[in-house]
Coordinates of C-alpha atoms and ligand atoms in Angstrom, one line a residue:
X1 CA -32.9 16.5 8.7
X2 CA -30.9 12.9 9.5
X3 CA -30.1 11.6 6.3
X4 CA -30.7 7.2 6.2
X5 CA -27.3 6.0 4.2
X6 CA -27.3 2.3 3.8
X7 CA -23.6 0.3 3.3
X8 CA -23.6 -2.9 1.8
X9 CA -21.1 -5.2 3.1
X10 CA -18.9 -5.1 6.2
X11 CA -15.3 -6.3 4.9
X12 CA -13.1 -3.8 5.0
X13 CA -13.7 -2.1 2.1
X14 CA -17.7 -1.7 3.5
X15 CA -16.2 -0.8 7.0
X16 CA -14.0 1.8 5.9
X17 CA -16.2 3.9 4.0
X18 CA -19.2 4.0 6.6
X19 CA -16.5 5.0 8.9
X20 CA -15.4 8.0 6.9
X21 CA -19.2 9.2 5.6
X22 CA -19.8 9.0 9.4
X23 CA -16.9 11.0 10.5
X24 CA -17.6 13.6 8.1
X25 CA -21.4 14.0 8.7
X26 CA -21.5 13.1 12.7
X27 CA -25.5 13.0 12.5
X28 CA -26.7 10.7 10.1
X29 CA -28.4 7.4 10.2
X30 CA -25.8 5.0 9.0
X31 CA -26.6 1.2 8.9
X32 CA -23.9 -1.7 7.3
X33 CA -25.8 -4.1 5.8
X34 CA -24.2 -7.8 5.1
X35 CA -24.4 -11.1 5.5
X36 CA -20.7 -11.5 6.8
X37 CA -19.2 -9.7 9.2
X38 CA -15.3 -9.9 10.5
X39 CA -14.0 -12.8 11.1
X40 CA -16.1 -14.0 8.3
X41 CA -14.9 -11.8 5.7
X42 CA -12.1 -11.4 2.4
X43 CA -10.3 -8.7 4.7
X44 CA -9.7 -10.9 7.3
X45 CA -8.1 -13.4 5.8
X46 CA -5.7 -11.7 3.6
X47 CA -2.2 -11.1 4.4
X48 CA -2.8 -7.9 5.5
X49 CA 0.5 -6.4 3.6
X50 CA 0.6 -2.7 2.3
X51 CA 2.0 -3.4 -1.8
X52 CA 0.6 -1.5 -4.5
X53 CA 0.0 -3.7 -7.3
X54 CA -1.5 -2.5 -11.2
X55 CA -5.5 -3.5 -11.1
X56 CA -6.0 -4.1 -14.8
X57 CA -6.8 -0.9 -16.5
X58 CA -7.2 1.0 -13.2
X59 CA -5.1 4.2 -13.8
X60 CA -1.8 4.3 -12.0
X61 CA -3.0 7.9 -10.9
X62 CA -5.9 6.6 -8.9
X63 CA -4.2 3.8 -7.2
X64 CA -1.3 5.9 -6.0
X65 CA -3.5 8.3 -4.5
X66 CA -5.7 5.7 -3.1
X67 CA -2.3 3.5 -1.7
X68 CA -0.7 6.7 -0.1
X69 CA -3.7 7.8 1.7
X70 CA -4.1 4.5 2.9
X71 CA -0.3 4.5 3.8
X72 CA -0.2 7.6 5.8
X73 CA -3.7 5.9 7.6
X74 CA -2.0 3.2 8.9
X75 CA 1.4 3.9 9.8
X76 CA -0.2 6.6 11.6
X77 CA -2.1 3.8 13.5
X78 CA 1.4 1.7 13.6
X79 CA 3.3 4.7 15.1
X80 CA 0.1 5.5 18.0
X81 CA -1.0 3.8 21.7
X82 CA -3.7 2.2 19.3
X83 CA -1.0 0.3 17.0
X84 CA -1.7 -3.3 19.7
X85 CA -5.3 -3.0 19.5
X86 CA -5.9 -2.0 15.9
X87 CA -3.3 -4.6 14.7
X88 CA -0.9 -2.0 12.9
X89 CA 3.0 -2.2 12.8
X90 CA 5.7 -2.0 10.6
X91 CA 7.3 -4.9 9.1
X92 CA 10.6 -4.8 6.8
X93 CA 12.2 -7.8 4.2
X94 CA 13.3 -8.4 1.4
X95 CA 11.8 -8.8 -2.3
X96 CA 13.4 -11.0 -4.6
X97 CA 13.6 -11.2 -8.3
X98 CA 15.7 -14.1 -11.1
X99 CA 16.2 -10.8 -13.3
X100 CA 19.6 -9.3 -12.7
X101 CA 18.0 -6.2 -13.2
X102 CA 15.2 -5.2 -10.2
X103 CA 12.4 -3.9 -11.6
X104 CA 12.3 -0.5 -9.4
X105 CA 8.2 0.6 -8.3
X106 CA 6.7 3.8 -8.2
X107 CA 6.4 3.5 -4.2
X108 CA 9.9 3.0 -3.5
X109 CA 10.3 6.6 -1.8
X110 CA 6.8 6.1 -0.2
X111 CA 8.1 3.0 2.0
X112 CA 10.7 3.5 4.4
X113 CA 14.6 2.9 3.8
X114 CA 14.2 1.0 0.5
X115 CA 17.2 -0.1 -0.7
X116 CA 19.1 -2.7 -3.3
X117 CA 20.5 -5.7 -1.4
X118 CA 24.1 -6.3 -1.5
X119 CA 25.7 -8.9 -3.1
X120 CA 25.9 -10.3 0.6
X121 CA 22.4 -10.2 1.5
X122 CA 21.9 -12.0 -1.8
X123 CA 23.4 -14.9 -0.6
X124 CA 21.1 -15.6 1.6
X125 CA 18.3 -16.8 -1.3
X126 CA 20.0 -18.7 -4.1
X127 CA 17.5 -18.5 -6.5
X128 CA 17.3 -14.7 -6.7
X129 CA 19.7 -12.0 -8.8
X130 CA 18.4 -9.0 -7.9
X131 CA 16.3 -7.7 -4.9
X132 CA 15.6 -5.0 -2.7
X133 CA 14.7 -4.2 1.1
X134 CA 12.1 -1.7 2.6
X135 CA 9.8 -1.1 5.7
X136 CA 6.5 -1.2 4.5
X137 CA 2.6 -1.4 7.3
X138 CA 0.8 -4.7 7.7
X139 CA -2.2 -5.3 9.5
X140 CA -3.2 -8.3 11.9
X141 CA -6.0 -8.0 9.8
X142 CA -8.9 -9.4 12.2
X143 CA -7.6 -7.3 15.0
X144 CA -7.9 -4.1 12.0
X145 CA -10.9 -5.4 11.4
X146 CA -12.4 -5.8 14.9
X147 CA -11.3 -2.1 15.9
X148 CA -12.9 -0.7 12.6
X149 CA -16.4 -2.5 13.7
X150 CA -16.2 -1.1 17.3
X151 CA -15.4 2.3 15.5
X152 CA -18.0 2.1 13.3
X153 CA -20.5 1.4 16.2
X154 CA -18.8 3.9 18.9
X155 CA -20.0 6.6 16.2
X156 CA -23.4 4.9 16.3
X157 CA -23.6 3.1 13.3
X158 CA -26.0 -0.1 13.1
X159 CA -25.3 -3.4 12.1
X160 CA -27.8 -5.5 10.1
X161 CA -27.4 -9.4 9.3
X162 CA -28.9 -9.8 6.1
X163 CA -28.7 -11.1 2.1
X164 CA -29.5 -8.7 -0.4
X165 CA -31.0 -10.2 -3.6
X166 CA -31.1 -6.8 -5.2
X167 CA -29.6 -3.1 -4.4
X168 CA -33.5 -1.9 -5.0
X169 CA -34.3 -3.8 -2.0
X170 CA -32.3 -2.0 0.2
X171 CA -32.4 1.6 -1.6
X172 CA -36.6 2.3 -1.2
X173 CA -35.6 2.7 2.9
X174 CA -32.5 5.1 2.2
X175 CA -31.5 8.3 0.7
X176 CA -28.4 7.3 -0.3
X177 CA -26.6 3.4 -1.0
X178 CA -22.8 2.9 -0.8
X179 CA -22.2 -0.6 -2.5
X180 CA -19.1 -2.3 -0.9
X181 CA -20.3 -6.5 -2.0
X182 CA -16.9 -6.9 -3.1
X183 CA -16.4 -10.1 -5.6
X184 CA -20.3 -11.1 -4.8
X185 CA -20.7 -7.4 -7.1
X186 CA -21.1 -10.0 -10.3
X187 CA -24.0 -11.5 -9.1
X188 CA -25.8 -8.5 -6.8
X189 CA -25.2 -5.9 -9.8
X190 CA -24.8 -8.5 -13.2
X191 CA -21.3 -7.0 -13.3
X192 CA -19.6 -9.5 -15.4
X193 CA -16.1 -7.6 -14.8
X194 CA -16.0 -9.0 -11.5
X195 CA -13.9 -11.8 -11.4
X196 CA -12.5 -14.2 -8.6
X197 CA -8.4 -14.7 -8.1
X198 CA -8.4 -17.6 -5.7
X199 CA -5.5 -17.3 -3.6
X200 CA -3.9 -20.1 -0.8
X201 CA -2.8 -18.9 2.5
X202 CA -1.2 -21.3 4.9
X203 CA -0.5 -19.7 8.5
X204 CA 2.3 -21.4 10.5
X205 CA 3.5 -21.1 13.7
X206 CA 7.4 -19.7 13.0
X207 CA 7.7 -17.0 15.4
X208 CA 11.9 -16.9 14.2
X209 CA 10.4 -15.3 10.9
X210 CA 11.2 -12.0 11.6
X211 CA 11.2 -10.5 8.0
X212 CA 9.4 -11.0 5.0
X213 CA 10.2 -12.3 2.1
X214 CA 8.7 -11.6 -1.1
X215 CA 9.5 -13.5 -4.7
X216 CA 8.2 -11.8 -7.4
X217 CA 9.0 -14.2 -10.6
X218 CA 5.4 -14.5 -12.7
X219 CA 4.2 -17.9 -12.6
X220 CA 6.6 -18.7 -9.2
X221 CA 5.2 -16.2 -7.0
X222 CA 5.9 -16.8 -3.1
X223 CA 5.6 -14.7 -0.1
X224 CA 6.1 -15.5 3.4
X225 CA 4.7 -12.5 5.7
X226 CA 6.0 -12.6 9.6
X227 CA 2.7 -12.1 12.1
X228 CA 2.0 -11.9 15.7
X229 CA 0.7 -15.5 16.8
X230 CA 1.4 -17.0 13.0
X231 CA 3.5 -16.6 10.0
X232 CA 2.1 -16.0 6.7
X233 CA 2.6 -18.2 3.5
X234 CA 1.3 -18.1 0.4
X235 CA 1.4 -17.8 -3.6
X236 CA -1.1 -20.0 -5.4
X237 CA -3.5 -18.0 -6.9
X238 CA -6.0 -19.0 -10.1
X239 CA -8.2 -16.5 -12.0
X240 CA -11.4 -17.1 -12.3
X241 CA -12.0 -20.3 -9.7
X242 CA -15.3 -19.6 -7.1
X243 CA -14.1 -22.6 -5.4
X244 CA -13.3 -21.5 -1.4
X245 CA -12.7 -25.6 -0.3
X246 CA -8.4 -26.2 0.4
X247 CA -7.3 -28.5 -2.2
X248 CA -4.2 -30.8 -1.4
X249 CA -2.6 -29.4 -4.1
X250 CA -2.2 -26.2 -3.0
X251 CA -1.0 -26.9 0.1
X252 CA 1.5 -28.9 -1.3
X253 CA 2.5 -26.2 -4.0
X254 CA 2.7 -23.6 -1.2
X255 CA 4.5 -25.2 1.0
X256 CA 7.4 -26.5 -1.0
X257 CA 7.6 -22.7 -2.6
X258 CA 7.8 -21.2 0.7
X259 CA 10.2 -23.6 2.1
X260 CA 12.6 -23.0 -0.9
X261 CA 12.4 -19.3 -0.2
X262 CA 13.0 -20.0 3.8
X263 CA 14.8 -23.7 4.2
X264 CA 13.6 -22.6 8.1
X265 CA 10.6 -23.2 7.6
X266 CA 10.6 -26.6 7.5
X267 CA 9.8 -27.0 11.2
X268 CA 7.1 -24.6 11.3
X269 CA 4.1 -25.8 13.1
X270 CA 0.9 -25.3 10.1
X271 CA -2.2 -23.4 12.1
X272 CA -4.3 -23.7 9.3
X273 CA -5.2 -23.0 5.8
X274 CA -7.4 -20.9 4.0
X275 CA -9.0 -20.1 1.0
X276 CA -10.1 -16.5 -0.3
X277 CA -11.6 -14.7 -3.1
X278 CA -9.7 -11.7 -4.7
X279 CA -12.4 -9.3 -6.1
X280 CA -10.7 -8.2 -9.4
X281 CA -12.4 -6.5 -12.3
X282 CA -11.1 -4.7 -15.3
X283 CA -10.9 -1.4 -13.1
X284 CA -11.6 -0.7 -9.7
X285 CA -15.2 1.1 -9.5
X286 CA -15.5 4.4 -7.3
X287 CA -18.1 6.1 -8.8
X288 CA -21.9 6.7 -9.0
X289 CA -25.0 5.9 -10.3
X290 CA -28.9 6.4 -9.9
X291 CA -31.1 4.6 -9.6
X292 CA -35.3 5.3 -9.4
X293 CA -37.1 3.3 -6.4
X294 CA -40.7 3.9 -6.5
X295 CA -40.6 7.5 -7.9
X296 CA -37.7 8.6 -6.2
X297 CA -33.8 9.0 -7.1
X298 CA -31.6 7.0 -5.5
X299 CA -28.0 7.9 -5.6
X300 CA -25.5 4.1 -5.7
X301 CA -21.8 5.2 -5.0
X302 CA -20.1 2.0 -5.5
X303 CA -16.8 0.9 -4.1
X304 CA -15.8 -2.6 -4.8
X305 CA -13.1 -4.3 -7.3
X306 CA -10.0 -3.8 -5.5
X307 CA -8.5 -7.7 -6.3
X308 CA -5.2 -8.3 -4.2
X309 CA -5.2 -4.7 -3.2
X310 CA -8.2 -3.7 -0.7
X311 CA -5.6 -3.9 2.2
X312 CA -3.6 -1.7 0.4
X313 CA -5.8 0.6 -0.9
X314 CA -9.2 0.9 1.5
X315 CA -8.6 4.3 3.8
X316 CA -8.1 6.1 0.0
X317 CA -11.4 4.3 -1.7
X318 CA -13.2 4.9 1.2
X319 CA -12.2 8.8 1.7
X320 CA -13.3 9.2 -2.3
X321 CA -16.4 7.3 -1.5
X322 CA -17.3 9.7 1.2
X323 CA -16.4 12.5 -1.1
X324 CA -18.8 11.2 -3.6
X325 CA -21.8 10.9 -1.0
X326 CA -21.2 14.3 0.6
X327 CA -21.6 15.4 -3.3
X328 CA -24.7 13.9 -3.9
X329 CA -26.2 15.0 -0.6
X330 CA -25.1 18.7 -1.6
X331 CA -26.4 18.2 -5.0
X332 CA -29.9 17.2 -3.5
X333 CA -29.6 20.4 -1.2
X334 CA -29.7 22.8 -3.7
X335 CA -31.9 21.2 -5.9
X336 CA -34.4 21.6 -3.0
X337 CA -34.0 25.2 -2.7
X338 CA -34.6 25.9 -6.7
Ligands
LIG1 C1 -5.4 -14.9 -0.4 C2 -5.6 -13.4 -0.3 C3 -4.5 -12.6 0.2 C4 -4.7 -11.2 0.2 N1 -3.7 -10.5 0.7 C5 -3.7 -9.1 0.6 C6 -2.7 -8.3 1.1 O1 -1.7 -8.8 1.7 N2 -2.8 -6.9 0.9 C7 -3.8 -6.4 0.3 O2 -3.8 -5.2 0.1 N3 -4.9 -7.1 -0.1 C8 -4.9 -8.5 0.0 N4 -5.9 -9.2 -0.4 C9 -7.1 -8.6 -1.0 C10 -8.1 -8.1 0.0 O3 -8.3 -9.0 1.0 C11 -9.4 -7.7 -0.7 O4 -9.2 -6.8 -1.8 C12 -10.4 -7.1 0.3 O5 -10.5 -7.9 1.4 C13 -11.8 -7.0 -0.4 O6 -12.6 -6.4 0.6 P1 -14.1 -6.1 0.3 O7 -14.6 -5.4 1.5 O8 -14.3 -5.5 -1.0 O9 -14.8 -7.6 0.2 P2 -15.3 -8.7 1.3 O10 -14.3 -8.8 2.4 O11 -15.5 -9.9 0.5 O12 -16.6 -8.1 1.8 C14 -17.8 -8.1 1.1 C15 -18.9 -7.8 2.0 O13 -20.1 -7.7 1.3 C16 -21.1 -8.5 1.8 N5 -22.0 -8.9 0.7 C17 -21.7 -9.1 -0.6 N6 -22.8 -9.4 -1.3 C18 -23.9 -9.4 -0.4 C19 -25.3 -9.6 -0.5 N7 -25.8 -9.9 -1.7 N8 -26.0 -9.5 0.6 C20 -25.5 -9.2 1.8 N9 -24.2 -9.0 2.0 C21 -23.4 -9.0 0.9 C22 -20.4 -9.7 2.4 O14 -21.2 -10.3 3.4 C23 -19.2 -9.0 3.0 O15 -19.6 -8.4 4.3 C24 -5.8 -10.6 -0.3 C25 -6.9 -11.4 -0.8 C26 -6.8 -12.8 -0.8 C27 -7.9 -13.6 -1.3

């Protein structure tokens, strides 16, 4: 029997997972609904940079399982033919702290050659006392983006444009729903834990940034992330602001932090700005719930919440995600044969 599983939402947290239910299953039905697709979407305007960050009360447990699954995924991808087309490479800099002592990360033997800079290297950035190099993945993340889609539909997924006022809507035509809405979760599901971090990205044409550089001091954050056709700024980031318009301010405040981190910069050509929502909640949710659609269970395994971290930690979520499905599927099997 084909099984009808329904995604909602094609960033790439949405992407990901109908990728893995599909390439676990081979024959089911598996549509993506959404009303934005890539280049439309959170994922595709992010930096694109592999860094595990703590999400709230999200145990440390599940986000470094999630970030080294996702780690192996891509540099796989950045070491492959398919590294040009599916945006993947390595990329190596430097992260800066004022403390004299580095604070040291749980990933450090997870990235490649990471390393305390010398009291040379230090020279280089005035304003830090402490710092540290590594190799870590990043993705062009509308070319990832673009080669997850055509994935998706090479496996013969379906693709359908549409606003979902409810998850009931959607789940009387399905056996099973995978929820993926990302920060728009508050308003499709009530979930008041969902909350926006608004973050500032300008993209500059720079192509003598070669590394990145990160500044980590709460309150002064900076990053500027090298890229193919642009470089990467950014660091102003409000909780709790919906608005997605570029303010002056920020362009401004983003600018002046970046160019004190790289005096280069100053002649960089700006591409243009842009404005996204960071879907953070309290906790990341990965897990499932049922629901009853005209006298028949539903199974919801929802996947969203991931804040500054859905680059980071998608291929993991997404493998779990398709874990939970295949669990419900199986449950539903053997109740069938009782
Ligand atoms: C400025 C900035 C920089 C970032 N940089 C990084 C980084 O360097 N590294 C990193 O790991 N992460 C980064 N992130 C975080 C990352 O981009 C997000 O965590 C990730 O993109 C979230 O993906 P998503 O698929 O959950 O949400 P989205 O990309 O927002 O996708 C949600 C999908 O759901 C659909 N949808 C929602 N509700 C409905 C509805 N009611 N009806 C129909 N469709 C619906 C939308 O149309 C869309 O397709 C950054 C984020 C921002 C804002």
């Amino acid at each position: 029997m084909v099984l009808k599983v329904c995604v909602i939402g094609a960033g790439i947290i949405g992407l990901s997972s109908a990728i893995q239910i599909q390439e676990r299953v081979g024959q089911w039905d598996i549509t993506l609904v959404a009303d934005k697709f890539s280049p439309e979407t959170t994922g595709d305007g992010s930096g694109g940079f592999w860094k595990p960050h703590m999400l709230g009360e999200t145990p440390i447990s599940d986000i470094r399982r999630w970030s080294v699954t996702t780690w192996q995924h891509l540099t796989d991808i950045a070491t492959s033919p398919l590294a040009a087309q599916a945006g993947a490479s390595t990329v190596s800099g430097y992260s800066l702290s004022s403390r004299p002592q580095y604070q040291e990360e749980w990933w450090k033997d997870l990235v490649l050659g990471y390393r305390h800079l010398s009291p040379r290297e230090l020279q280089m950035f005035p304003d830090a006392k402490s710092g540290v190099f590594f190799t870590t993945v990043q993705i062009n993340a509308v070319a990832y983006m673009d080669y997850l889609l055509r994935r998706f539909q090479k496996n013969g997924g379906k693709l359908q444009r549409k606003t979902i006022t409810s998850i009931d809507e959607v789940a009387c035509d399905y056996d099973v729903v995978v929820n993926c809405s990302g920060i728009r979760a508050r308003h499709l599901l009530r979930d008041l834990e969902v909350v926006p971090v608004r973050g500032h990205l300008t993209r500059v044409r720079a192509p003598w940034v070669k590394h990145f550089v990160l500044r980590l001091d709460p309150g002064e954050e900076a990053f500027v992330l090298p890229g193919v056709m642009t470089s990467v700024l950014g660091g102003a980031d409000e909780v709790g602001n919906w608005s997605t318009e570029v303010r002056e301010e920020d362009k401004t405040a983003v600018w002046q932090r970046c160019c004190q981190l790289m005096p280069s910069l100053q002649d960089a050509k700006v591409d243009h700005h842009w404005v996204g929502l960071r879907p953070s909640r309290s906790r990341v949710r990965l897990e499932t719930s049922h629901m009853t659609v005209q006298g028949r269970a539903v199974p919801v395994i929802h996947n969203y919440g991931h804040g500054g971290s859905g680059v980071t930690l998608h291929w993991g979520c997404a493998a779990e995600a398709a874990d939970l499905v295949l669990r419900e599927i199986q449950a539903r099997r053997r109740m069938a044969k009782l």
